[in-house]
CSV table of C-alpha atoms in Angstrom, one decimal:
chain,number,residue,atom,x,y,z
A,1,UNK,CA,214.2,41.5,-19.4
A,2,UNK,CA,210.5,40.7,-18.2
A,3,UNK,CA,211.8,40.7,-14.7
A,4,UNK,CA,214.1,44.0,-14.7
A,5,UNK,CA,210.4,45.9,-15.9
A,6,UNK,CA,208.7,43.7,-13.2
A,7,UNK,CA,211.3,45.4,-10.4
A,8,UNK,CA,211.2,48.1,-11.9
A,9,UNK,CA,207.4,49.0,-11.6
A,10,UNK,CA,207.8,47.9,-8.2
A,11,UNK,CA,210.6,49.9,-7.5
A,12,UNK,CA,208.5,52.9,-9.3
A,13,UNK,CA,205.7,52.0,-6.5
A,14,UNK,CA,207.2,51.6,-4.4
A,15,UNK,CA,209.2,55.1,-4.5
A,16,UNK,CA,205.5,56.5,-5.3
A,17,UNK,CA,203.8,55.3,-1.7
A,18,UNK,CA,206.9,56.7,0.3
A,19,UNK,CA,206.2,60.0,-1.8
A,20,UNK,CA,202.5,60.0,-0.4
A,21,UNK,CA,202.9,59.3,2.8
A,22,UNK,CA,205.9,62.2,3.1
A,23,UNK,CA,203.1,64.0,1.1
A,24,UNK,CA,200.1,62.7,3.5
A,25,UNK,CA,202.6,63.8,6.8
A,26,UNK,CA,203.3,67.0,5.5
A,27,UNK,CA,199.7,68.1,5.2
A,28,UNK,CA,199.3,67.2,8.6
A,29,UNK,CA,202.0,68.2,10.5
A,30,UNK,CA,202.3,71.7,8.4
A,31,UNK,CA,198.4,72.1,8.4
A,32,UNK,CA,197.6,71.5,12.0
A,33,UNK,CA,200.5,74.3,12.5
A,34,UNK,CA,198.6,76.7,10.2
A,35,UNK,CA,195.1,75.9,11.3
A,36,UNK,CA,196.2,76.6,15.2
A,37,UNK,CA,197.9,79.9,14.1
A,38,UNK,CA,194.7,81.0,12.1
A,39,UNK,CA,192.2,79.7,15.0
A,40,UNK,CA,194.7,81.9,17.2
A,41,UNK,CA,194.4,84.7,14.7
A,42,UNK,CA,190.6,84.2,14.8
A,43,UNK,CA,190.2,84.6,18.4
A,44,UNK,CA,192.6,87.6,18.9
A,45,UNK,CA,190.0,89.2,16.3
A,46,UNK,CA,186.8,88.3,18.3
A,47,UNK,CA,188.9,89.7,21.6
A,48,UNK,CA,189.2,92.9,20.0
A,49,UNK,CA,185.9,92.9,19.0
A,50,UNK,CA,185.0,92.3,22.4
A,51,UNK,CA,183.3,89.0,21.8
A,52,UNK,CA,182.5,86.9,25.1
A,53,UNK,CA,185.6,84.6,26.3
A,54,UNK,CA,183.8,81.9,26.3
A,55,UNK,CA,182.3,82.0,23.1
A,56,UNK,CA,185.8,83.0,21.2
A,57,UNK,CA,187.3,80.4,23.3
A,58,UNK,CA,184.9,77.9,21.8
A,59,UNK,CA,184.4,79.5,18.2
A,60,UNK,CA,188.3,79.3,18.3
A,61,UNK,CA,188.3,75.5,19.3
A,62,UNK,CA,185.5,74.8,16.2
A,63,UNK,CA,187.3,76.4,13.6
A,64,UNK,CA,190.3,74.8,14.8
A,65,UNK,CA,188.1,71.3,14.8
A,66,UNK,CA,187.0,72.2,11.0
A,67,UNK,CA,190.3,72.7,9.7
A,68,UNK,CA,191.8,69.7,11.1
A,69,UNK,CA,189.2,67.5,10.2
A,70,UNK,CA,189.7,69.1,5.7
A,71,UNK,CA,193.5,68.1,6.7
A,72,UNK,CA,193.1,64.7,7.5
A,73,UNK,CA,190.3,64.2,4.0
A,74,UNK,CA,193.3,66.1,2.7
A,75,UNK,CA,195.5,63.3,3.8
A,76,UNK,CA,193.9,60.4,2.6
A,77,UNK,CA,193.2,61.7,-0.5
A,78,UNK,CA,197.3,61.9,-1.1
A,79,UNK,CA,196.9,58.7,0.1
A,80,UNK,CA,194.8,57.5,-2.8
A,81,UNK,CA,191.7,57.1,-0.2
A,82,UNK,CA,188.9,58.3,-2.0
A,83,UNK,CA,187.1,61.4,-0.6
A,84,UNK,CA,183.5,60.7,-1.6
A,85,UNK,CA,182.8,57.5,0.9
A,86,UNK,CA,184.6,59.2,3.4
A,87,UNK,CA,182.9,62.4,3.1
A,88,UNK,CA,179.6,60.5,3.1
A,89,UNK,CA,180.5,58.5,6.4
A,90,UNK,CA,181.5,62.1,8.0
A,91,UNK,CA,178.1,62.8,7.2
A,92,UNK,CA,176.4,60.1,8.0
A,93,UNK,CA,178.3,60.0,11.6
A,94,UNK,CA,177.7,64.0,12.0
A,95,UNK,CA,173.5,63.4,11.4
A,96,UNK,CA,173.7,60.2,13.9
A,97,UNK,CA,175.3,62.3,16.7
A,98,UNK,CA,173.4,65.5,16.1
A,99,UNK,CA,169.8,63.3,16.7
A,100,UNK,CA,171.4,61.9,19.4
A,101,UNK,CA,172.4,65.4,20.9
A,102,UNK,CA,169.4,67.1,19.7
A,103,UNK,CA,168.8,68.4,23.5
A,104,UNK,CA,172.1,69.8,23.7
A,105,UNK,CA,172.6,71.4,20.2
A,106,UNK,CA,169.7,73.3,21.0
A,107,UNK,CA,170.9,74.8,24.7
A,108,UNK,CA,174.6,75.4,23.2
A,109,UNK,CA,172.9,77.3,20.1
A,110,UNK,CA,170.7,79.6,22.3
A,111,UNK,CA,173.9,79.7,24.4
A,112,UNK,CA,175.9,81.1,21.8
A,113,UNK,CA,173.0,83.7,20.8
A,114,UNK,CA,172.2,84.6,24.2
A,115,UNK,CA,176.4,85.2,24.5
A,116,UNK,CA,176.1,87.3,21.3
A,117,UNK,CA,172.9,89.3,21.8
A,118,UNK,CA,173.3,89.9,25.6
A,119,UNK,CA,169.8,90.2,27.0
A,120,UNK,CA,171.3,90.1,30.3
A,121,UNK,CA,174.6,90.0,31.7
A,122,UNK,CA,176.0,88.7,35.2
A,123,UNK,CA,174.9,90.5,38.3
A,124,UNK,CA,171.3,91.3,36.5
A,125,UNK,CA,168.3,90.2,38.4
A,126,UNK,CA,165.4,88.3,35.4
A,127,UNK,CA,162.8,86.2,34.8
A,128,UNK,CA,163.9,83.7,32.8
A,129,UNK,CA,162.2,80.0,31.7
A,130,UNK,CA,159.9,80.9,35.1
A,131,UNK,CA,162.6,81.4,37.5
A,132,UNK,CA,163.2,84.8,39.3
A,133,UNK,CA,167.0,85.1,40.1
A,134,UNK,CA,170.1,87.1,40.1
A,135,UNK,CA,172.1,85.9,37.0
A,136,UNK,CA,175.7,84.4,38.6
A,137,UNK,CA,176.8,83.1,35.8
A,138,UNK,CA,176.5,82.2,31.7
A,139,UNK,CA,178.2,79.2,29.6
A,140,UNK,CA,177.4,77.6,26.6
A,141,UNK,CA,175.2,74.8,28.0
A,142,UNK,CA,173.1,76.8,30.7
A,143,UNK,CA,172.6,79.8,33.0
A,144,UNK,CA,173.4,79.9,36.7
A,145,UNK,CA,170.7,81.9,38.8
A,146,UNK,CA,171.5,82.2,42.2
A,147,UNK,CA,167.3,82.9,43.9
A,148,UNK,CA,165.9,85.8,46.5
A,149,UNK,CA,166.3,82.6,49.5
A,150,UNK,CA,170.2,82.4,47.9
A,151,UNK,CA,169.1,78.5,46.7
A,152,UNK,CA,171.0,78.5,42.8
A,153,UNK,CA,169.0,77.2,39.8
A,154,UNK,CA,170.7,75.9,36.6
A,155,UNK,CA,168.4,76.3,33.6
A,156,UNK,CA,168.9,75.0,30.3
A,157,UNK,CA,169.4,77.3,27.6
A,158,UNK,CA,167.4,76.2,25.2
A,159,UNK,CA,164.9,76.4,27.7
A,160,UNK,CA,165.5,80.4,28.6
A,161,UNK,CA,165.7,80.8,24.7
A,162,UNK,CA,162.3,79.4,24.2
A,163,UNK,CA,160.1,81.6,26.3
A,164,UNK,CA,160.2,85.2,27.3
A,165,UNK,CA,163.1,86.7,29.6
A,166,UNK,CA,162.3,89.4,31.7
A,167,UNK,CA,164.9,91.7,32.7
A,168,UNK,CA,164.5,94.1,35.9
A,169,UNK,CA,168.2,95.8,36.1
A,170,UNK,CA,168.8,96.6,32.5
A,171,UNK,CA,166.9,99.8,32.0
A,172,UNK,CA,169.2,101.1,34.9
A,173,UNK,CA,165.3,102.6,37.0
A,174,UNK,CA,162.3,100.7,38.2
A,175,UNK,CA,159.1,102.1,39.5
A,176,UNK,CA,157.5,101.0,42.6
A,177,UNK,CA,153.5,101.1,43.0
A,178,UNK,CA,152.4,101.6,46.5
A,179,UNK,CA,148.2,101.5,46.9
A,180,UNK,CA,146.4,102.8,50.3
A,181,UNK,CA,143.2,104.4,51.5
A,182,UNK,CA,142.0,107.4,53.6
A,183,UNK,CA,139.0,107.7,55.1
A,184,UNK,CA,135.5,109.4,53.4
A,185,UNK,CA,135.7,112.5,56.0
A,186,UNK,CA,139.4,113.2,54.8
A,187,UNK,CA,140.5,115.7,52.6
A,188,UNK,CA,141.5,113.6,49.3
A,189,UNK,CA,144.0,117.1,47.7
A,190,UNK,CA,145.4,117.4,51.6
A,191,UNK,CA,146.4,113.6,51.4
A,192,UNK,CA,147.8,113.6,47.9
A,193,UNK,CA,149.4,116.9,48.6
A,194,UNK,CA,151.8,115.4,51.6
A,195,UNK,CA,152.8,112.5,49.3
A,196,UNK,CA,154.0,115.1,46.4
A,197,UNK,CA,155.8,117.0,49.1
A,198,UNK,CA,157.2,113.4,50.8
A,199,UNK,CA,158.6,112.8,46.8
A,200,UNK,CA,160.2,116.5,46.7
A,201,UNK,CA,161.7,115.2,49.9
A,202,UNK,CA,163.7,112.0,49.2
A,203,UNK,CA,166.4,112.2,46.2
A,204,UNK,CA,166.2,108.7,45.6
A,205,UNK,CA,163.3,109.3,44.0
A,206,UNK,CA,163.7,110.3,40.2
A,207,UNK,CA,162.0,113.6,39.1
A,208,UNK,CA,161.8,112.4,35.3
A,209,UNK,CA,160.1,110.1,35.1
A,210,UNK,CA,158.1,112.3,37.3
A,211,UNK,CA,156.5,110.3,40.9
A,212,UNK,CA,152.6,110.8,41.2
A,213,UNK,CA,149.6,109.9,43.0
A,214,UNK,CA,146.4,109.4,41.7
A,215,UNK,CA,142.6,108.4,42.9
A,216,UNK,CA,142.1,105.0,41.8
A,217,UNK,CA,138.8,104.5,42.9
A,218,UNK,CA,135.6,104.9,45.6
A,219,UNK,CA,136.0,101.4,47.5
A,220,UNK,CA,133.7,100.4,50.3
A,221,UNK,CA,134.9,102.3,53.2
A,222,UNK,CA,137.8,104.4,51.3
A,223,UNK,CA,138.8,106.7,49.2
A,224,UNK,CA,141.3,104.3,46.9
A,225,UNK,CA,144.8,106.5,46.0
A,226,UNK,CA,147.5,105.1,44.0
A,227,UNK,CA,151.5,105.7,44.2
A,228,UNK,CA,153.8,105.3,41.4
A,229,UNK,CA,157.7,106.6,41.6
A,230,UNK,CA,161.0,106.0,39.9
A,231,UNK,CA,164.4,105.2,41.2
A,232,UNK,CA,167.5,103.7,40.8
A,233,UNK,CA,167.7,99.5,41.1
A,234,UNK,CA,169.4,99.8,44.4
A,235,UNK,CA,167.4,102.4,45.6
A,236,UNK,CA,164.3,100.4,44.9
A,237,UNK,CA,163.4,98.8,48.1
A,238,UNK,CA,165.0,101.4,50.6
A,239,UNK,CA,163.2,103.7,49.0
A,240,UNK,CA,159.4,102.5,48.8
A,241,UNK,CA,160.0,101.2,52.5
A,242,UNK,CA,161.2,104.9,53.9
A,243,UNK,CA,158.1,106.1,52.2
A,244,UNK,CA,155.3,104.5,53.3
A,245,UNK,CA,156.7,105.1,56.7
A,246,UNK,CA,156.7,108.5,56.1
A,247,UNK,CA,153.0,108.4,54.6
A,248,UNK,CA,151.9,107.1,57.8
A,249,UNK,CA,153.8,109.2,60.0
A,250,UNK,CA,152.4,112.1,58.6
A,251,UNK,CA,149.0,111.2,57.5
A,252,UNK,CA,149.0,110.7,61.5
A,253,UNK,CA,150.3,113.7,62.0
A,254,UNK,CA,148.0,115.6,59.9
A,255,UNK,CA,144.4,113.5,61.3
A,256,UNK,CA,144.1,112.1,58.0
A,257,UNK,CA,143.3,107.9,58.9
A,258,UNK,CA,143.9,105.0,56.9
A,259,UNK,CA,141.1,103.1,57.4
A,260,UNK,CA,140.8,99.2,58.0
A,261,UNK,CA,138.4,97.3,56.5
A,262,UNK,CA,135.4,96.5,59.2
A,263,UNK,CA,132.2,95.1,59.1
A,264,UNK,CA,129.5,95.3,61.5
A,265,UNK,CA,127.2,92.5,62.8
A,266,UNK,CA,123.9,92.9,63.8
A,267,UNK,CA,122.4,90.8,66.5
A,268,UNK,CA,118.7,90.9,67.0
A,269,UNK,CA,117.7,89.5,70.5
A,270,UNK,CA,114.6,87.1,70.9
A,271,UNK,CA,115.0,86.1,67.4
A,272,UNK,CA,113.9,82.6,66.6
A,273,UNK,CA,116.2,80.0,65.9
A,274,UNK,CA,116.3,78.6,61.9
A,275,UNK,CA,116.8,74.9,61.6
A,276,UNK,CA,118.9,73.8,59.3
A,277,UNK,CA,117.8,72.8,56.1
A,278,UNK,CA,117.6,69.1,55.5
């Protein structure tokens, strides 16, 4: 009799460990199923909500990570693995690798922020982590800038995120400052009267904000006058070079001078020489 009940309890266990581990593979096989349907449901969402690619493509690829991870805890517990050590040594193994990836937690964080806020997008042309360049390209680890000499820099995220990012395209205008002189003998209203009708003339440059021209200040030797004019990005550079070469043209062709600076020397014959002082 005592060795039926002894088979039998075996039997009973037996039966009972084949149960979990159907149990145990049917968590997995039927959770890992679910969790890639709802990461896929997930990312549709963020598409629609126009969310970067690759931020929903990663987002997509950490819930999917989450999820699988509760399966397998899931798993052992059906098991009979007890959750709380192995919850603790997730833990535990998650702190160790986060200090030892401190550096990069921090560029793919700002990555993911600079992704979500957008405070510049490919093709814009910033100051960012003190680098001047046309943004070529934005991932989760770092920003390409391609530089004015065409050399590409690839700066760290975290290290954009950290200080201030200056951004010269996204306002869609930019204003150009152009300063010059004319001489003490010219007519200062004349002057600043052919640079308002040099504005009126060239549609590149915007009339709100409205261009002007101001006196800056009495310099030695000039009369100081200041430019400031809007225009589009592209138009930026065409247009400040088009008109200071109309400036000149007609300042030249009106007799008003832009002076050089020049400074006169006085020679006095017959005067003794100074030695140098010891």
């Amino acid at each position: 009799m005592h060795d039926f009940l002894v088979r039998l309890h075996f039997s009973e266990a037996g039966i009972q460990l084949i149960f979990n581990i159907l149990g145990a593979l049917a968590i997995l096989v039927i959770g890992m199923w679910l969790a890639a349907r709802l990461a896929n449901v997930a990312m549709r969402a963020m598409q629609r909500a126009n969310i970067d690619s690759t931020l929903s493509g990663f987002l997509r690829n950490a819930i999917n990570g989450v999820l699988i991870v509760l399966l397998v805890v899931m798993a052992l517990q059906q098991l009979g693995v007890p959750s709380a050590p192995l919850i603790a040594a997730l833990s535990t193994a998650g702190l160790a690798i986060g200090l030892a990836l401190q550096g990069s937690l921090s560029n793919l964080a700002w990555g993911v922020l600079l992704i979500v806020f957008r405070p510049f997008k490919v093709g814009d042309f910033i100051t960012a982590a003190g680098v001047d360049g046309t943004v070529e390209g934005i991932n989760l680890m770092h920003t390409l800038l391609v530089l004015p000499d065409n050399r590409e820099a690839i700066v760290p995220n975290g290290k954009i995120g950290a200080d201030a990012i200056v951004n010269f395209n996204r306002r869609g205008v930019r204003r150009f400052e152009v300063k010059l002189g004319i001489a003490y003998k010219d007519d200062v209203g004349k002057a600043m009267a052919t640079v308002q009708a040099l504005f009126a003339a060239d549609a590149r440059i915007l009339r709100t904000p409205a261009p002007g021209i101001w006196t800056e200040s009495l310099g030695v030797g000039a009369v100081n006058l200041v430019i400031r004019a809007y225009t589009k990005i592209d138009d930026l550079w065409p247009a400040q070079t088009d008109l200071l070469r109309a400036i000149k043209e007609r300042f030249e062709a009106d007799g008003i001078s832009i002076p050089v600076p020049q400074r006169e020397l006085t020679v006095v014959q017959g005067a003794p020489l100074v030695p140098p002082q010891a």
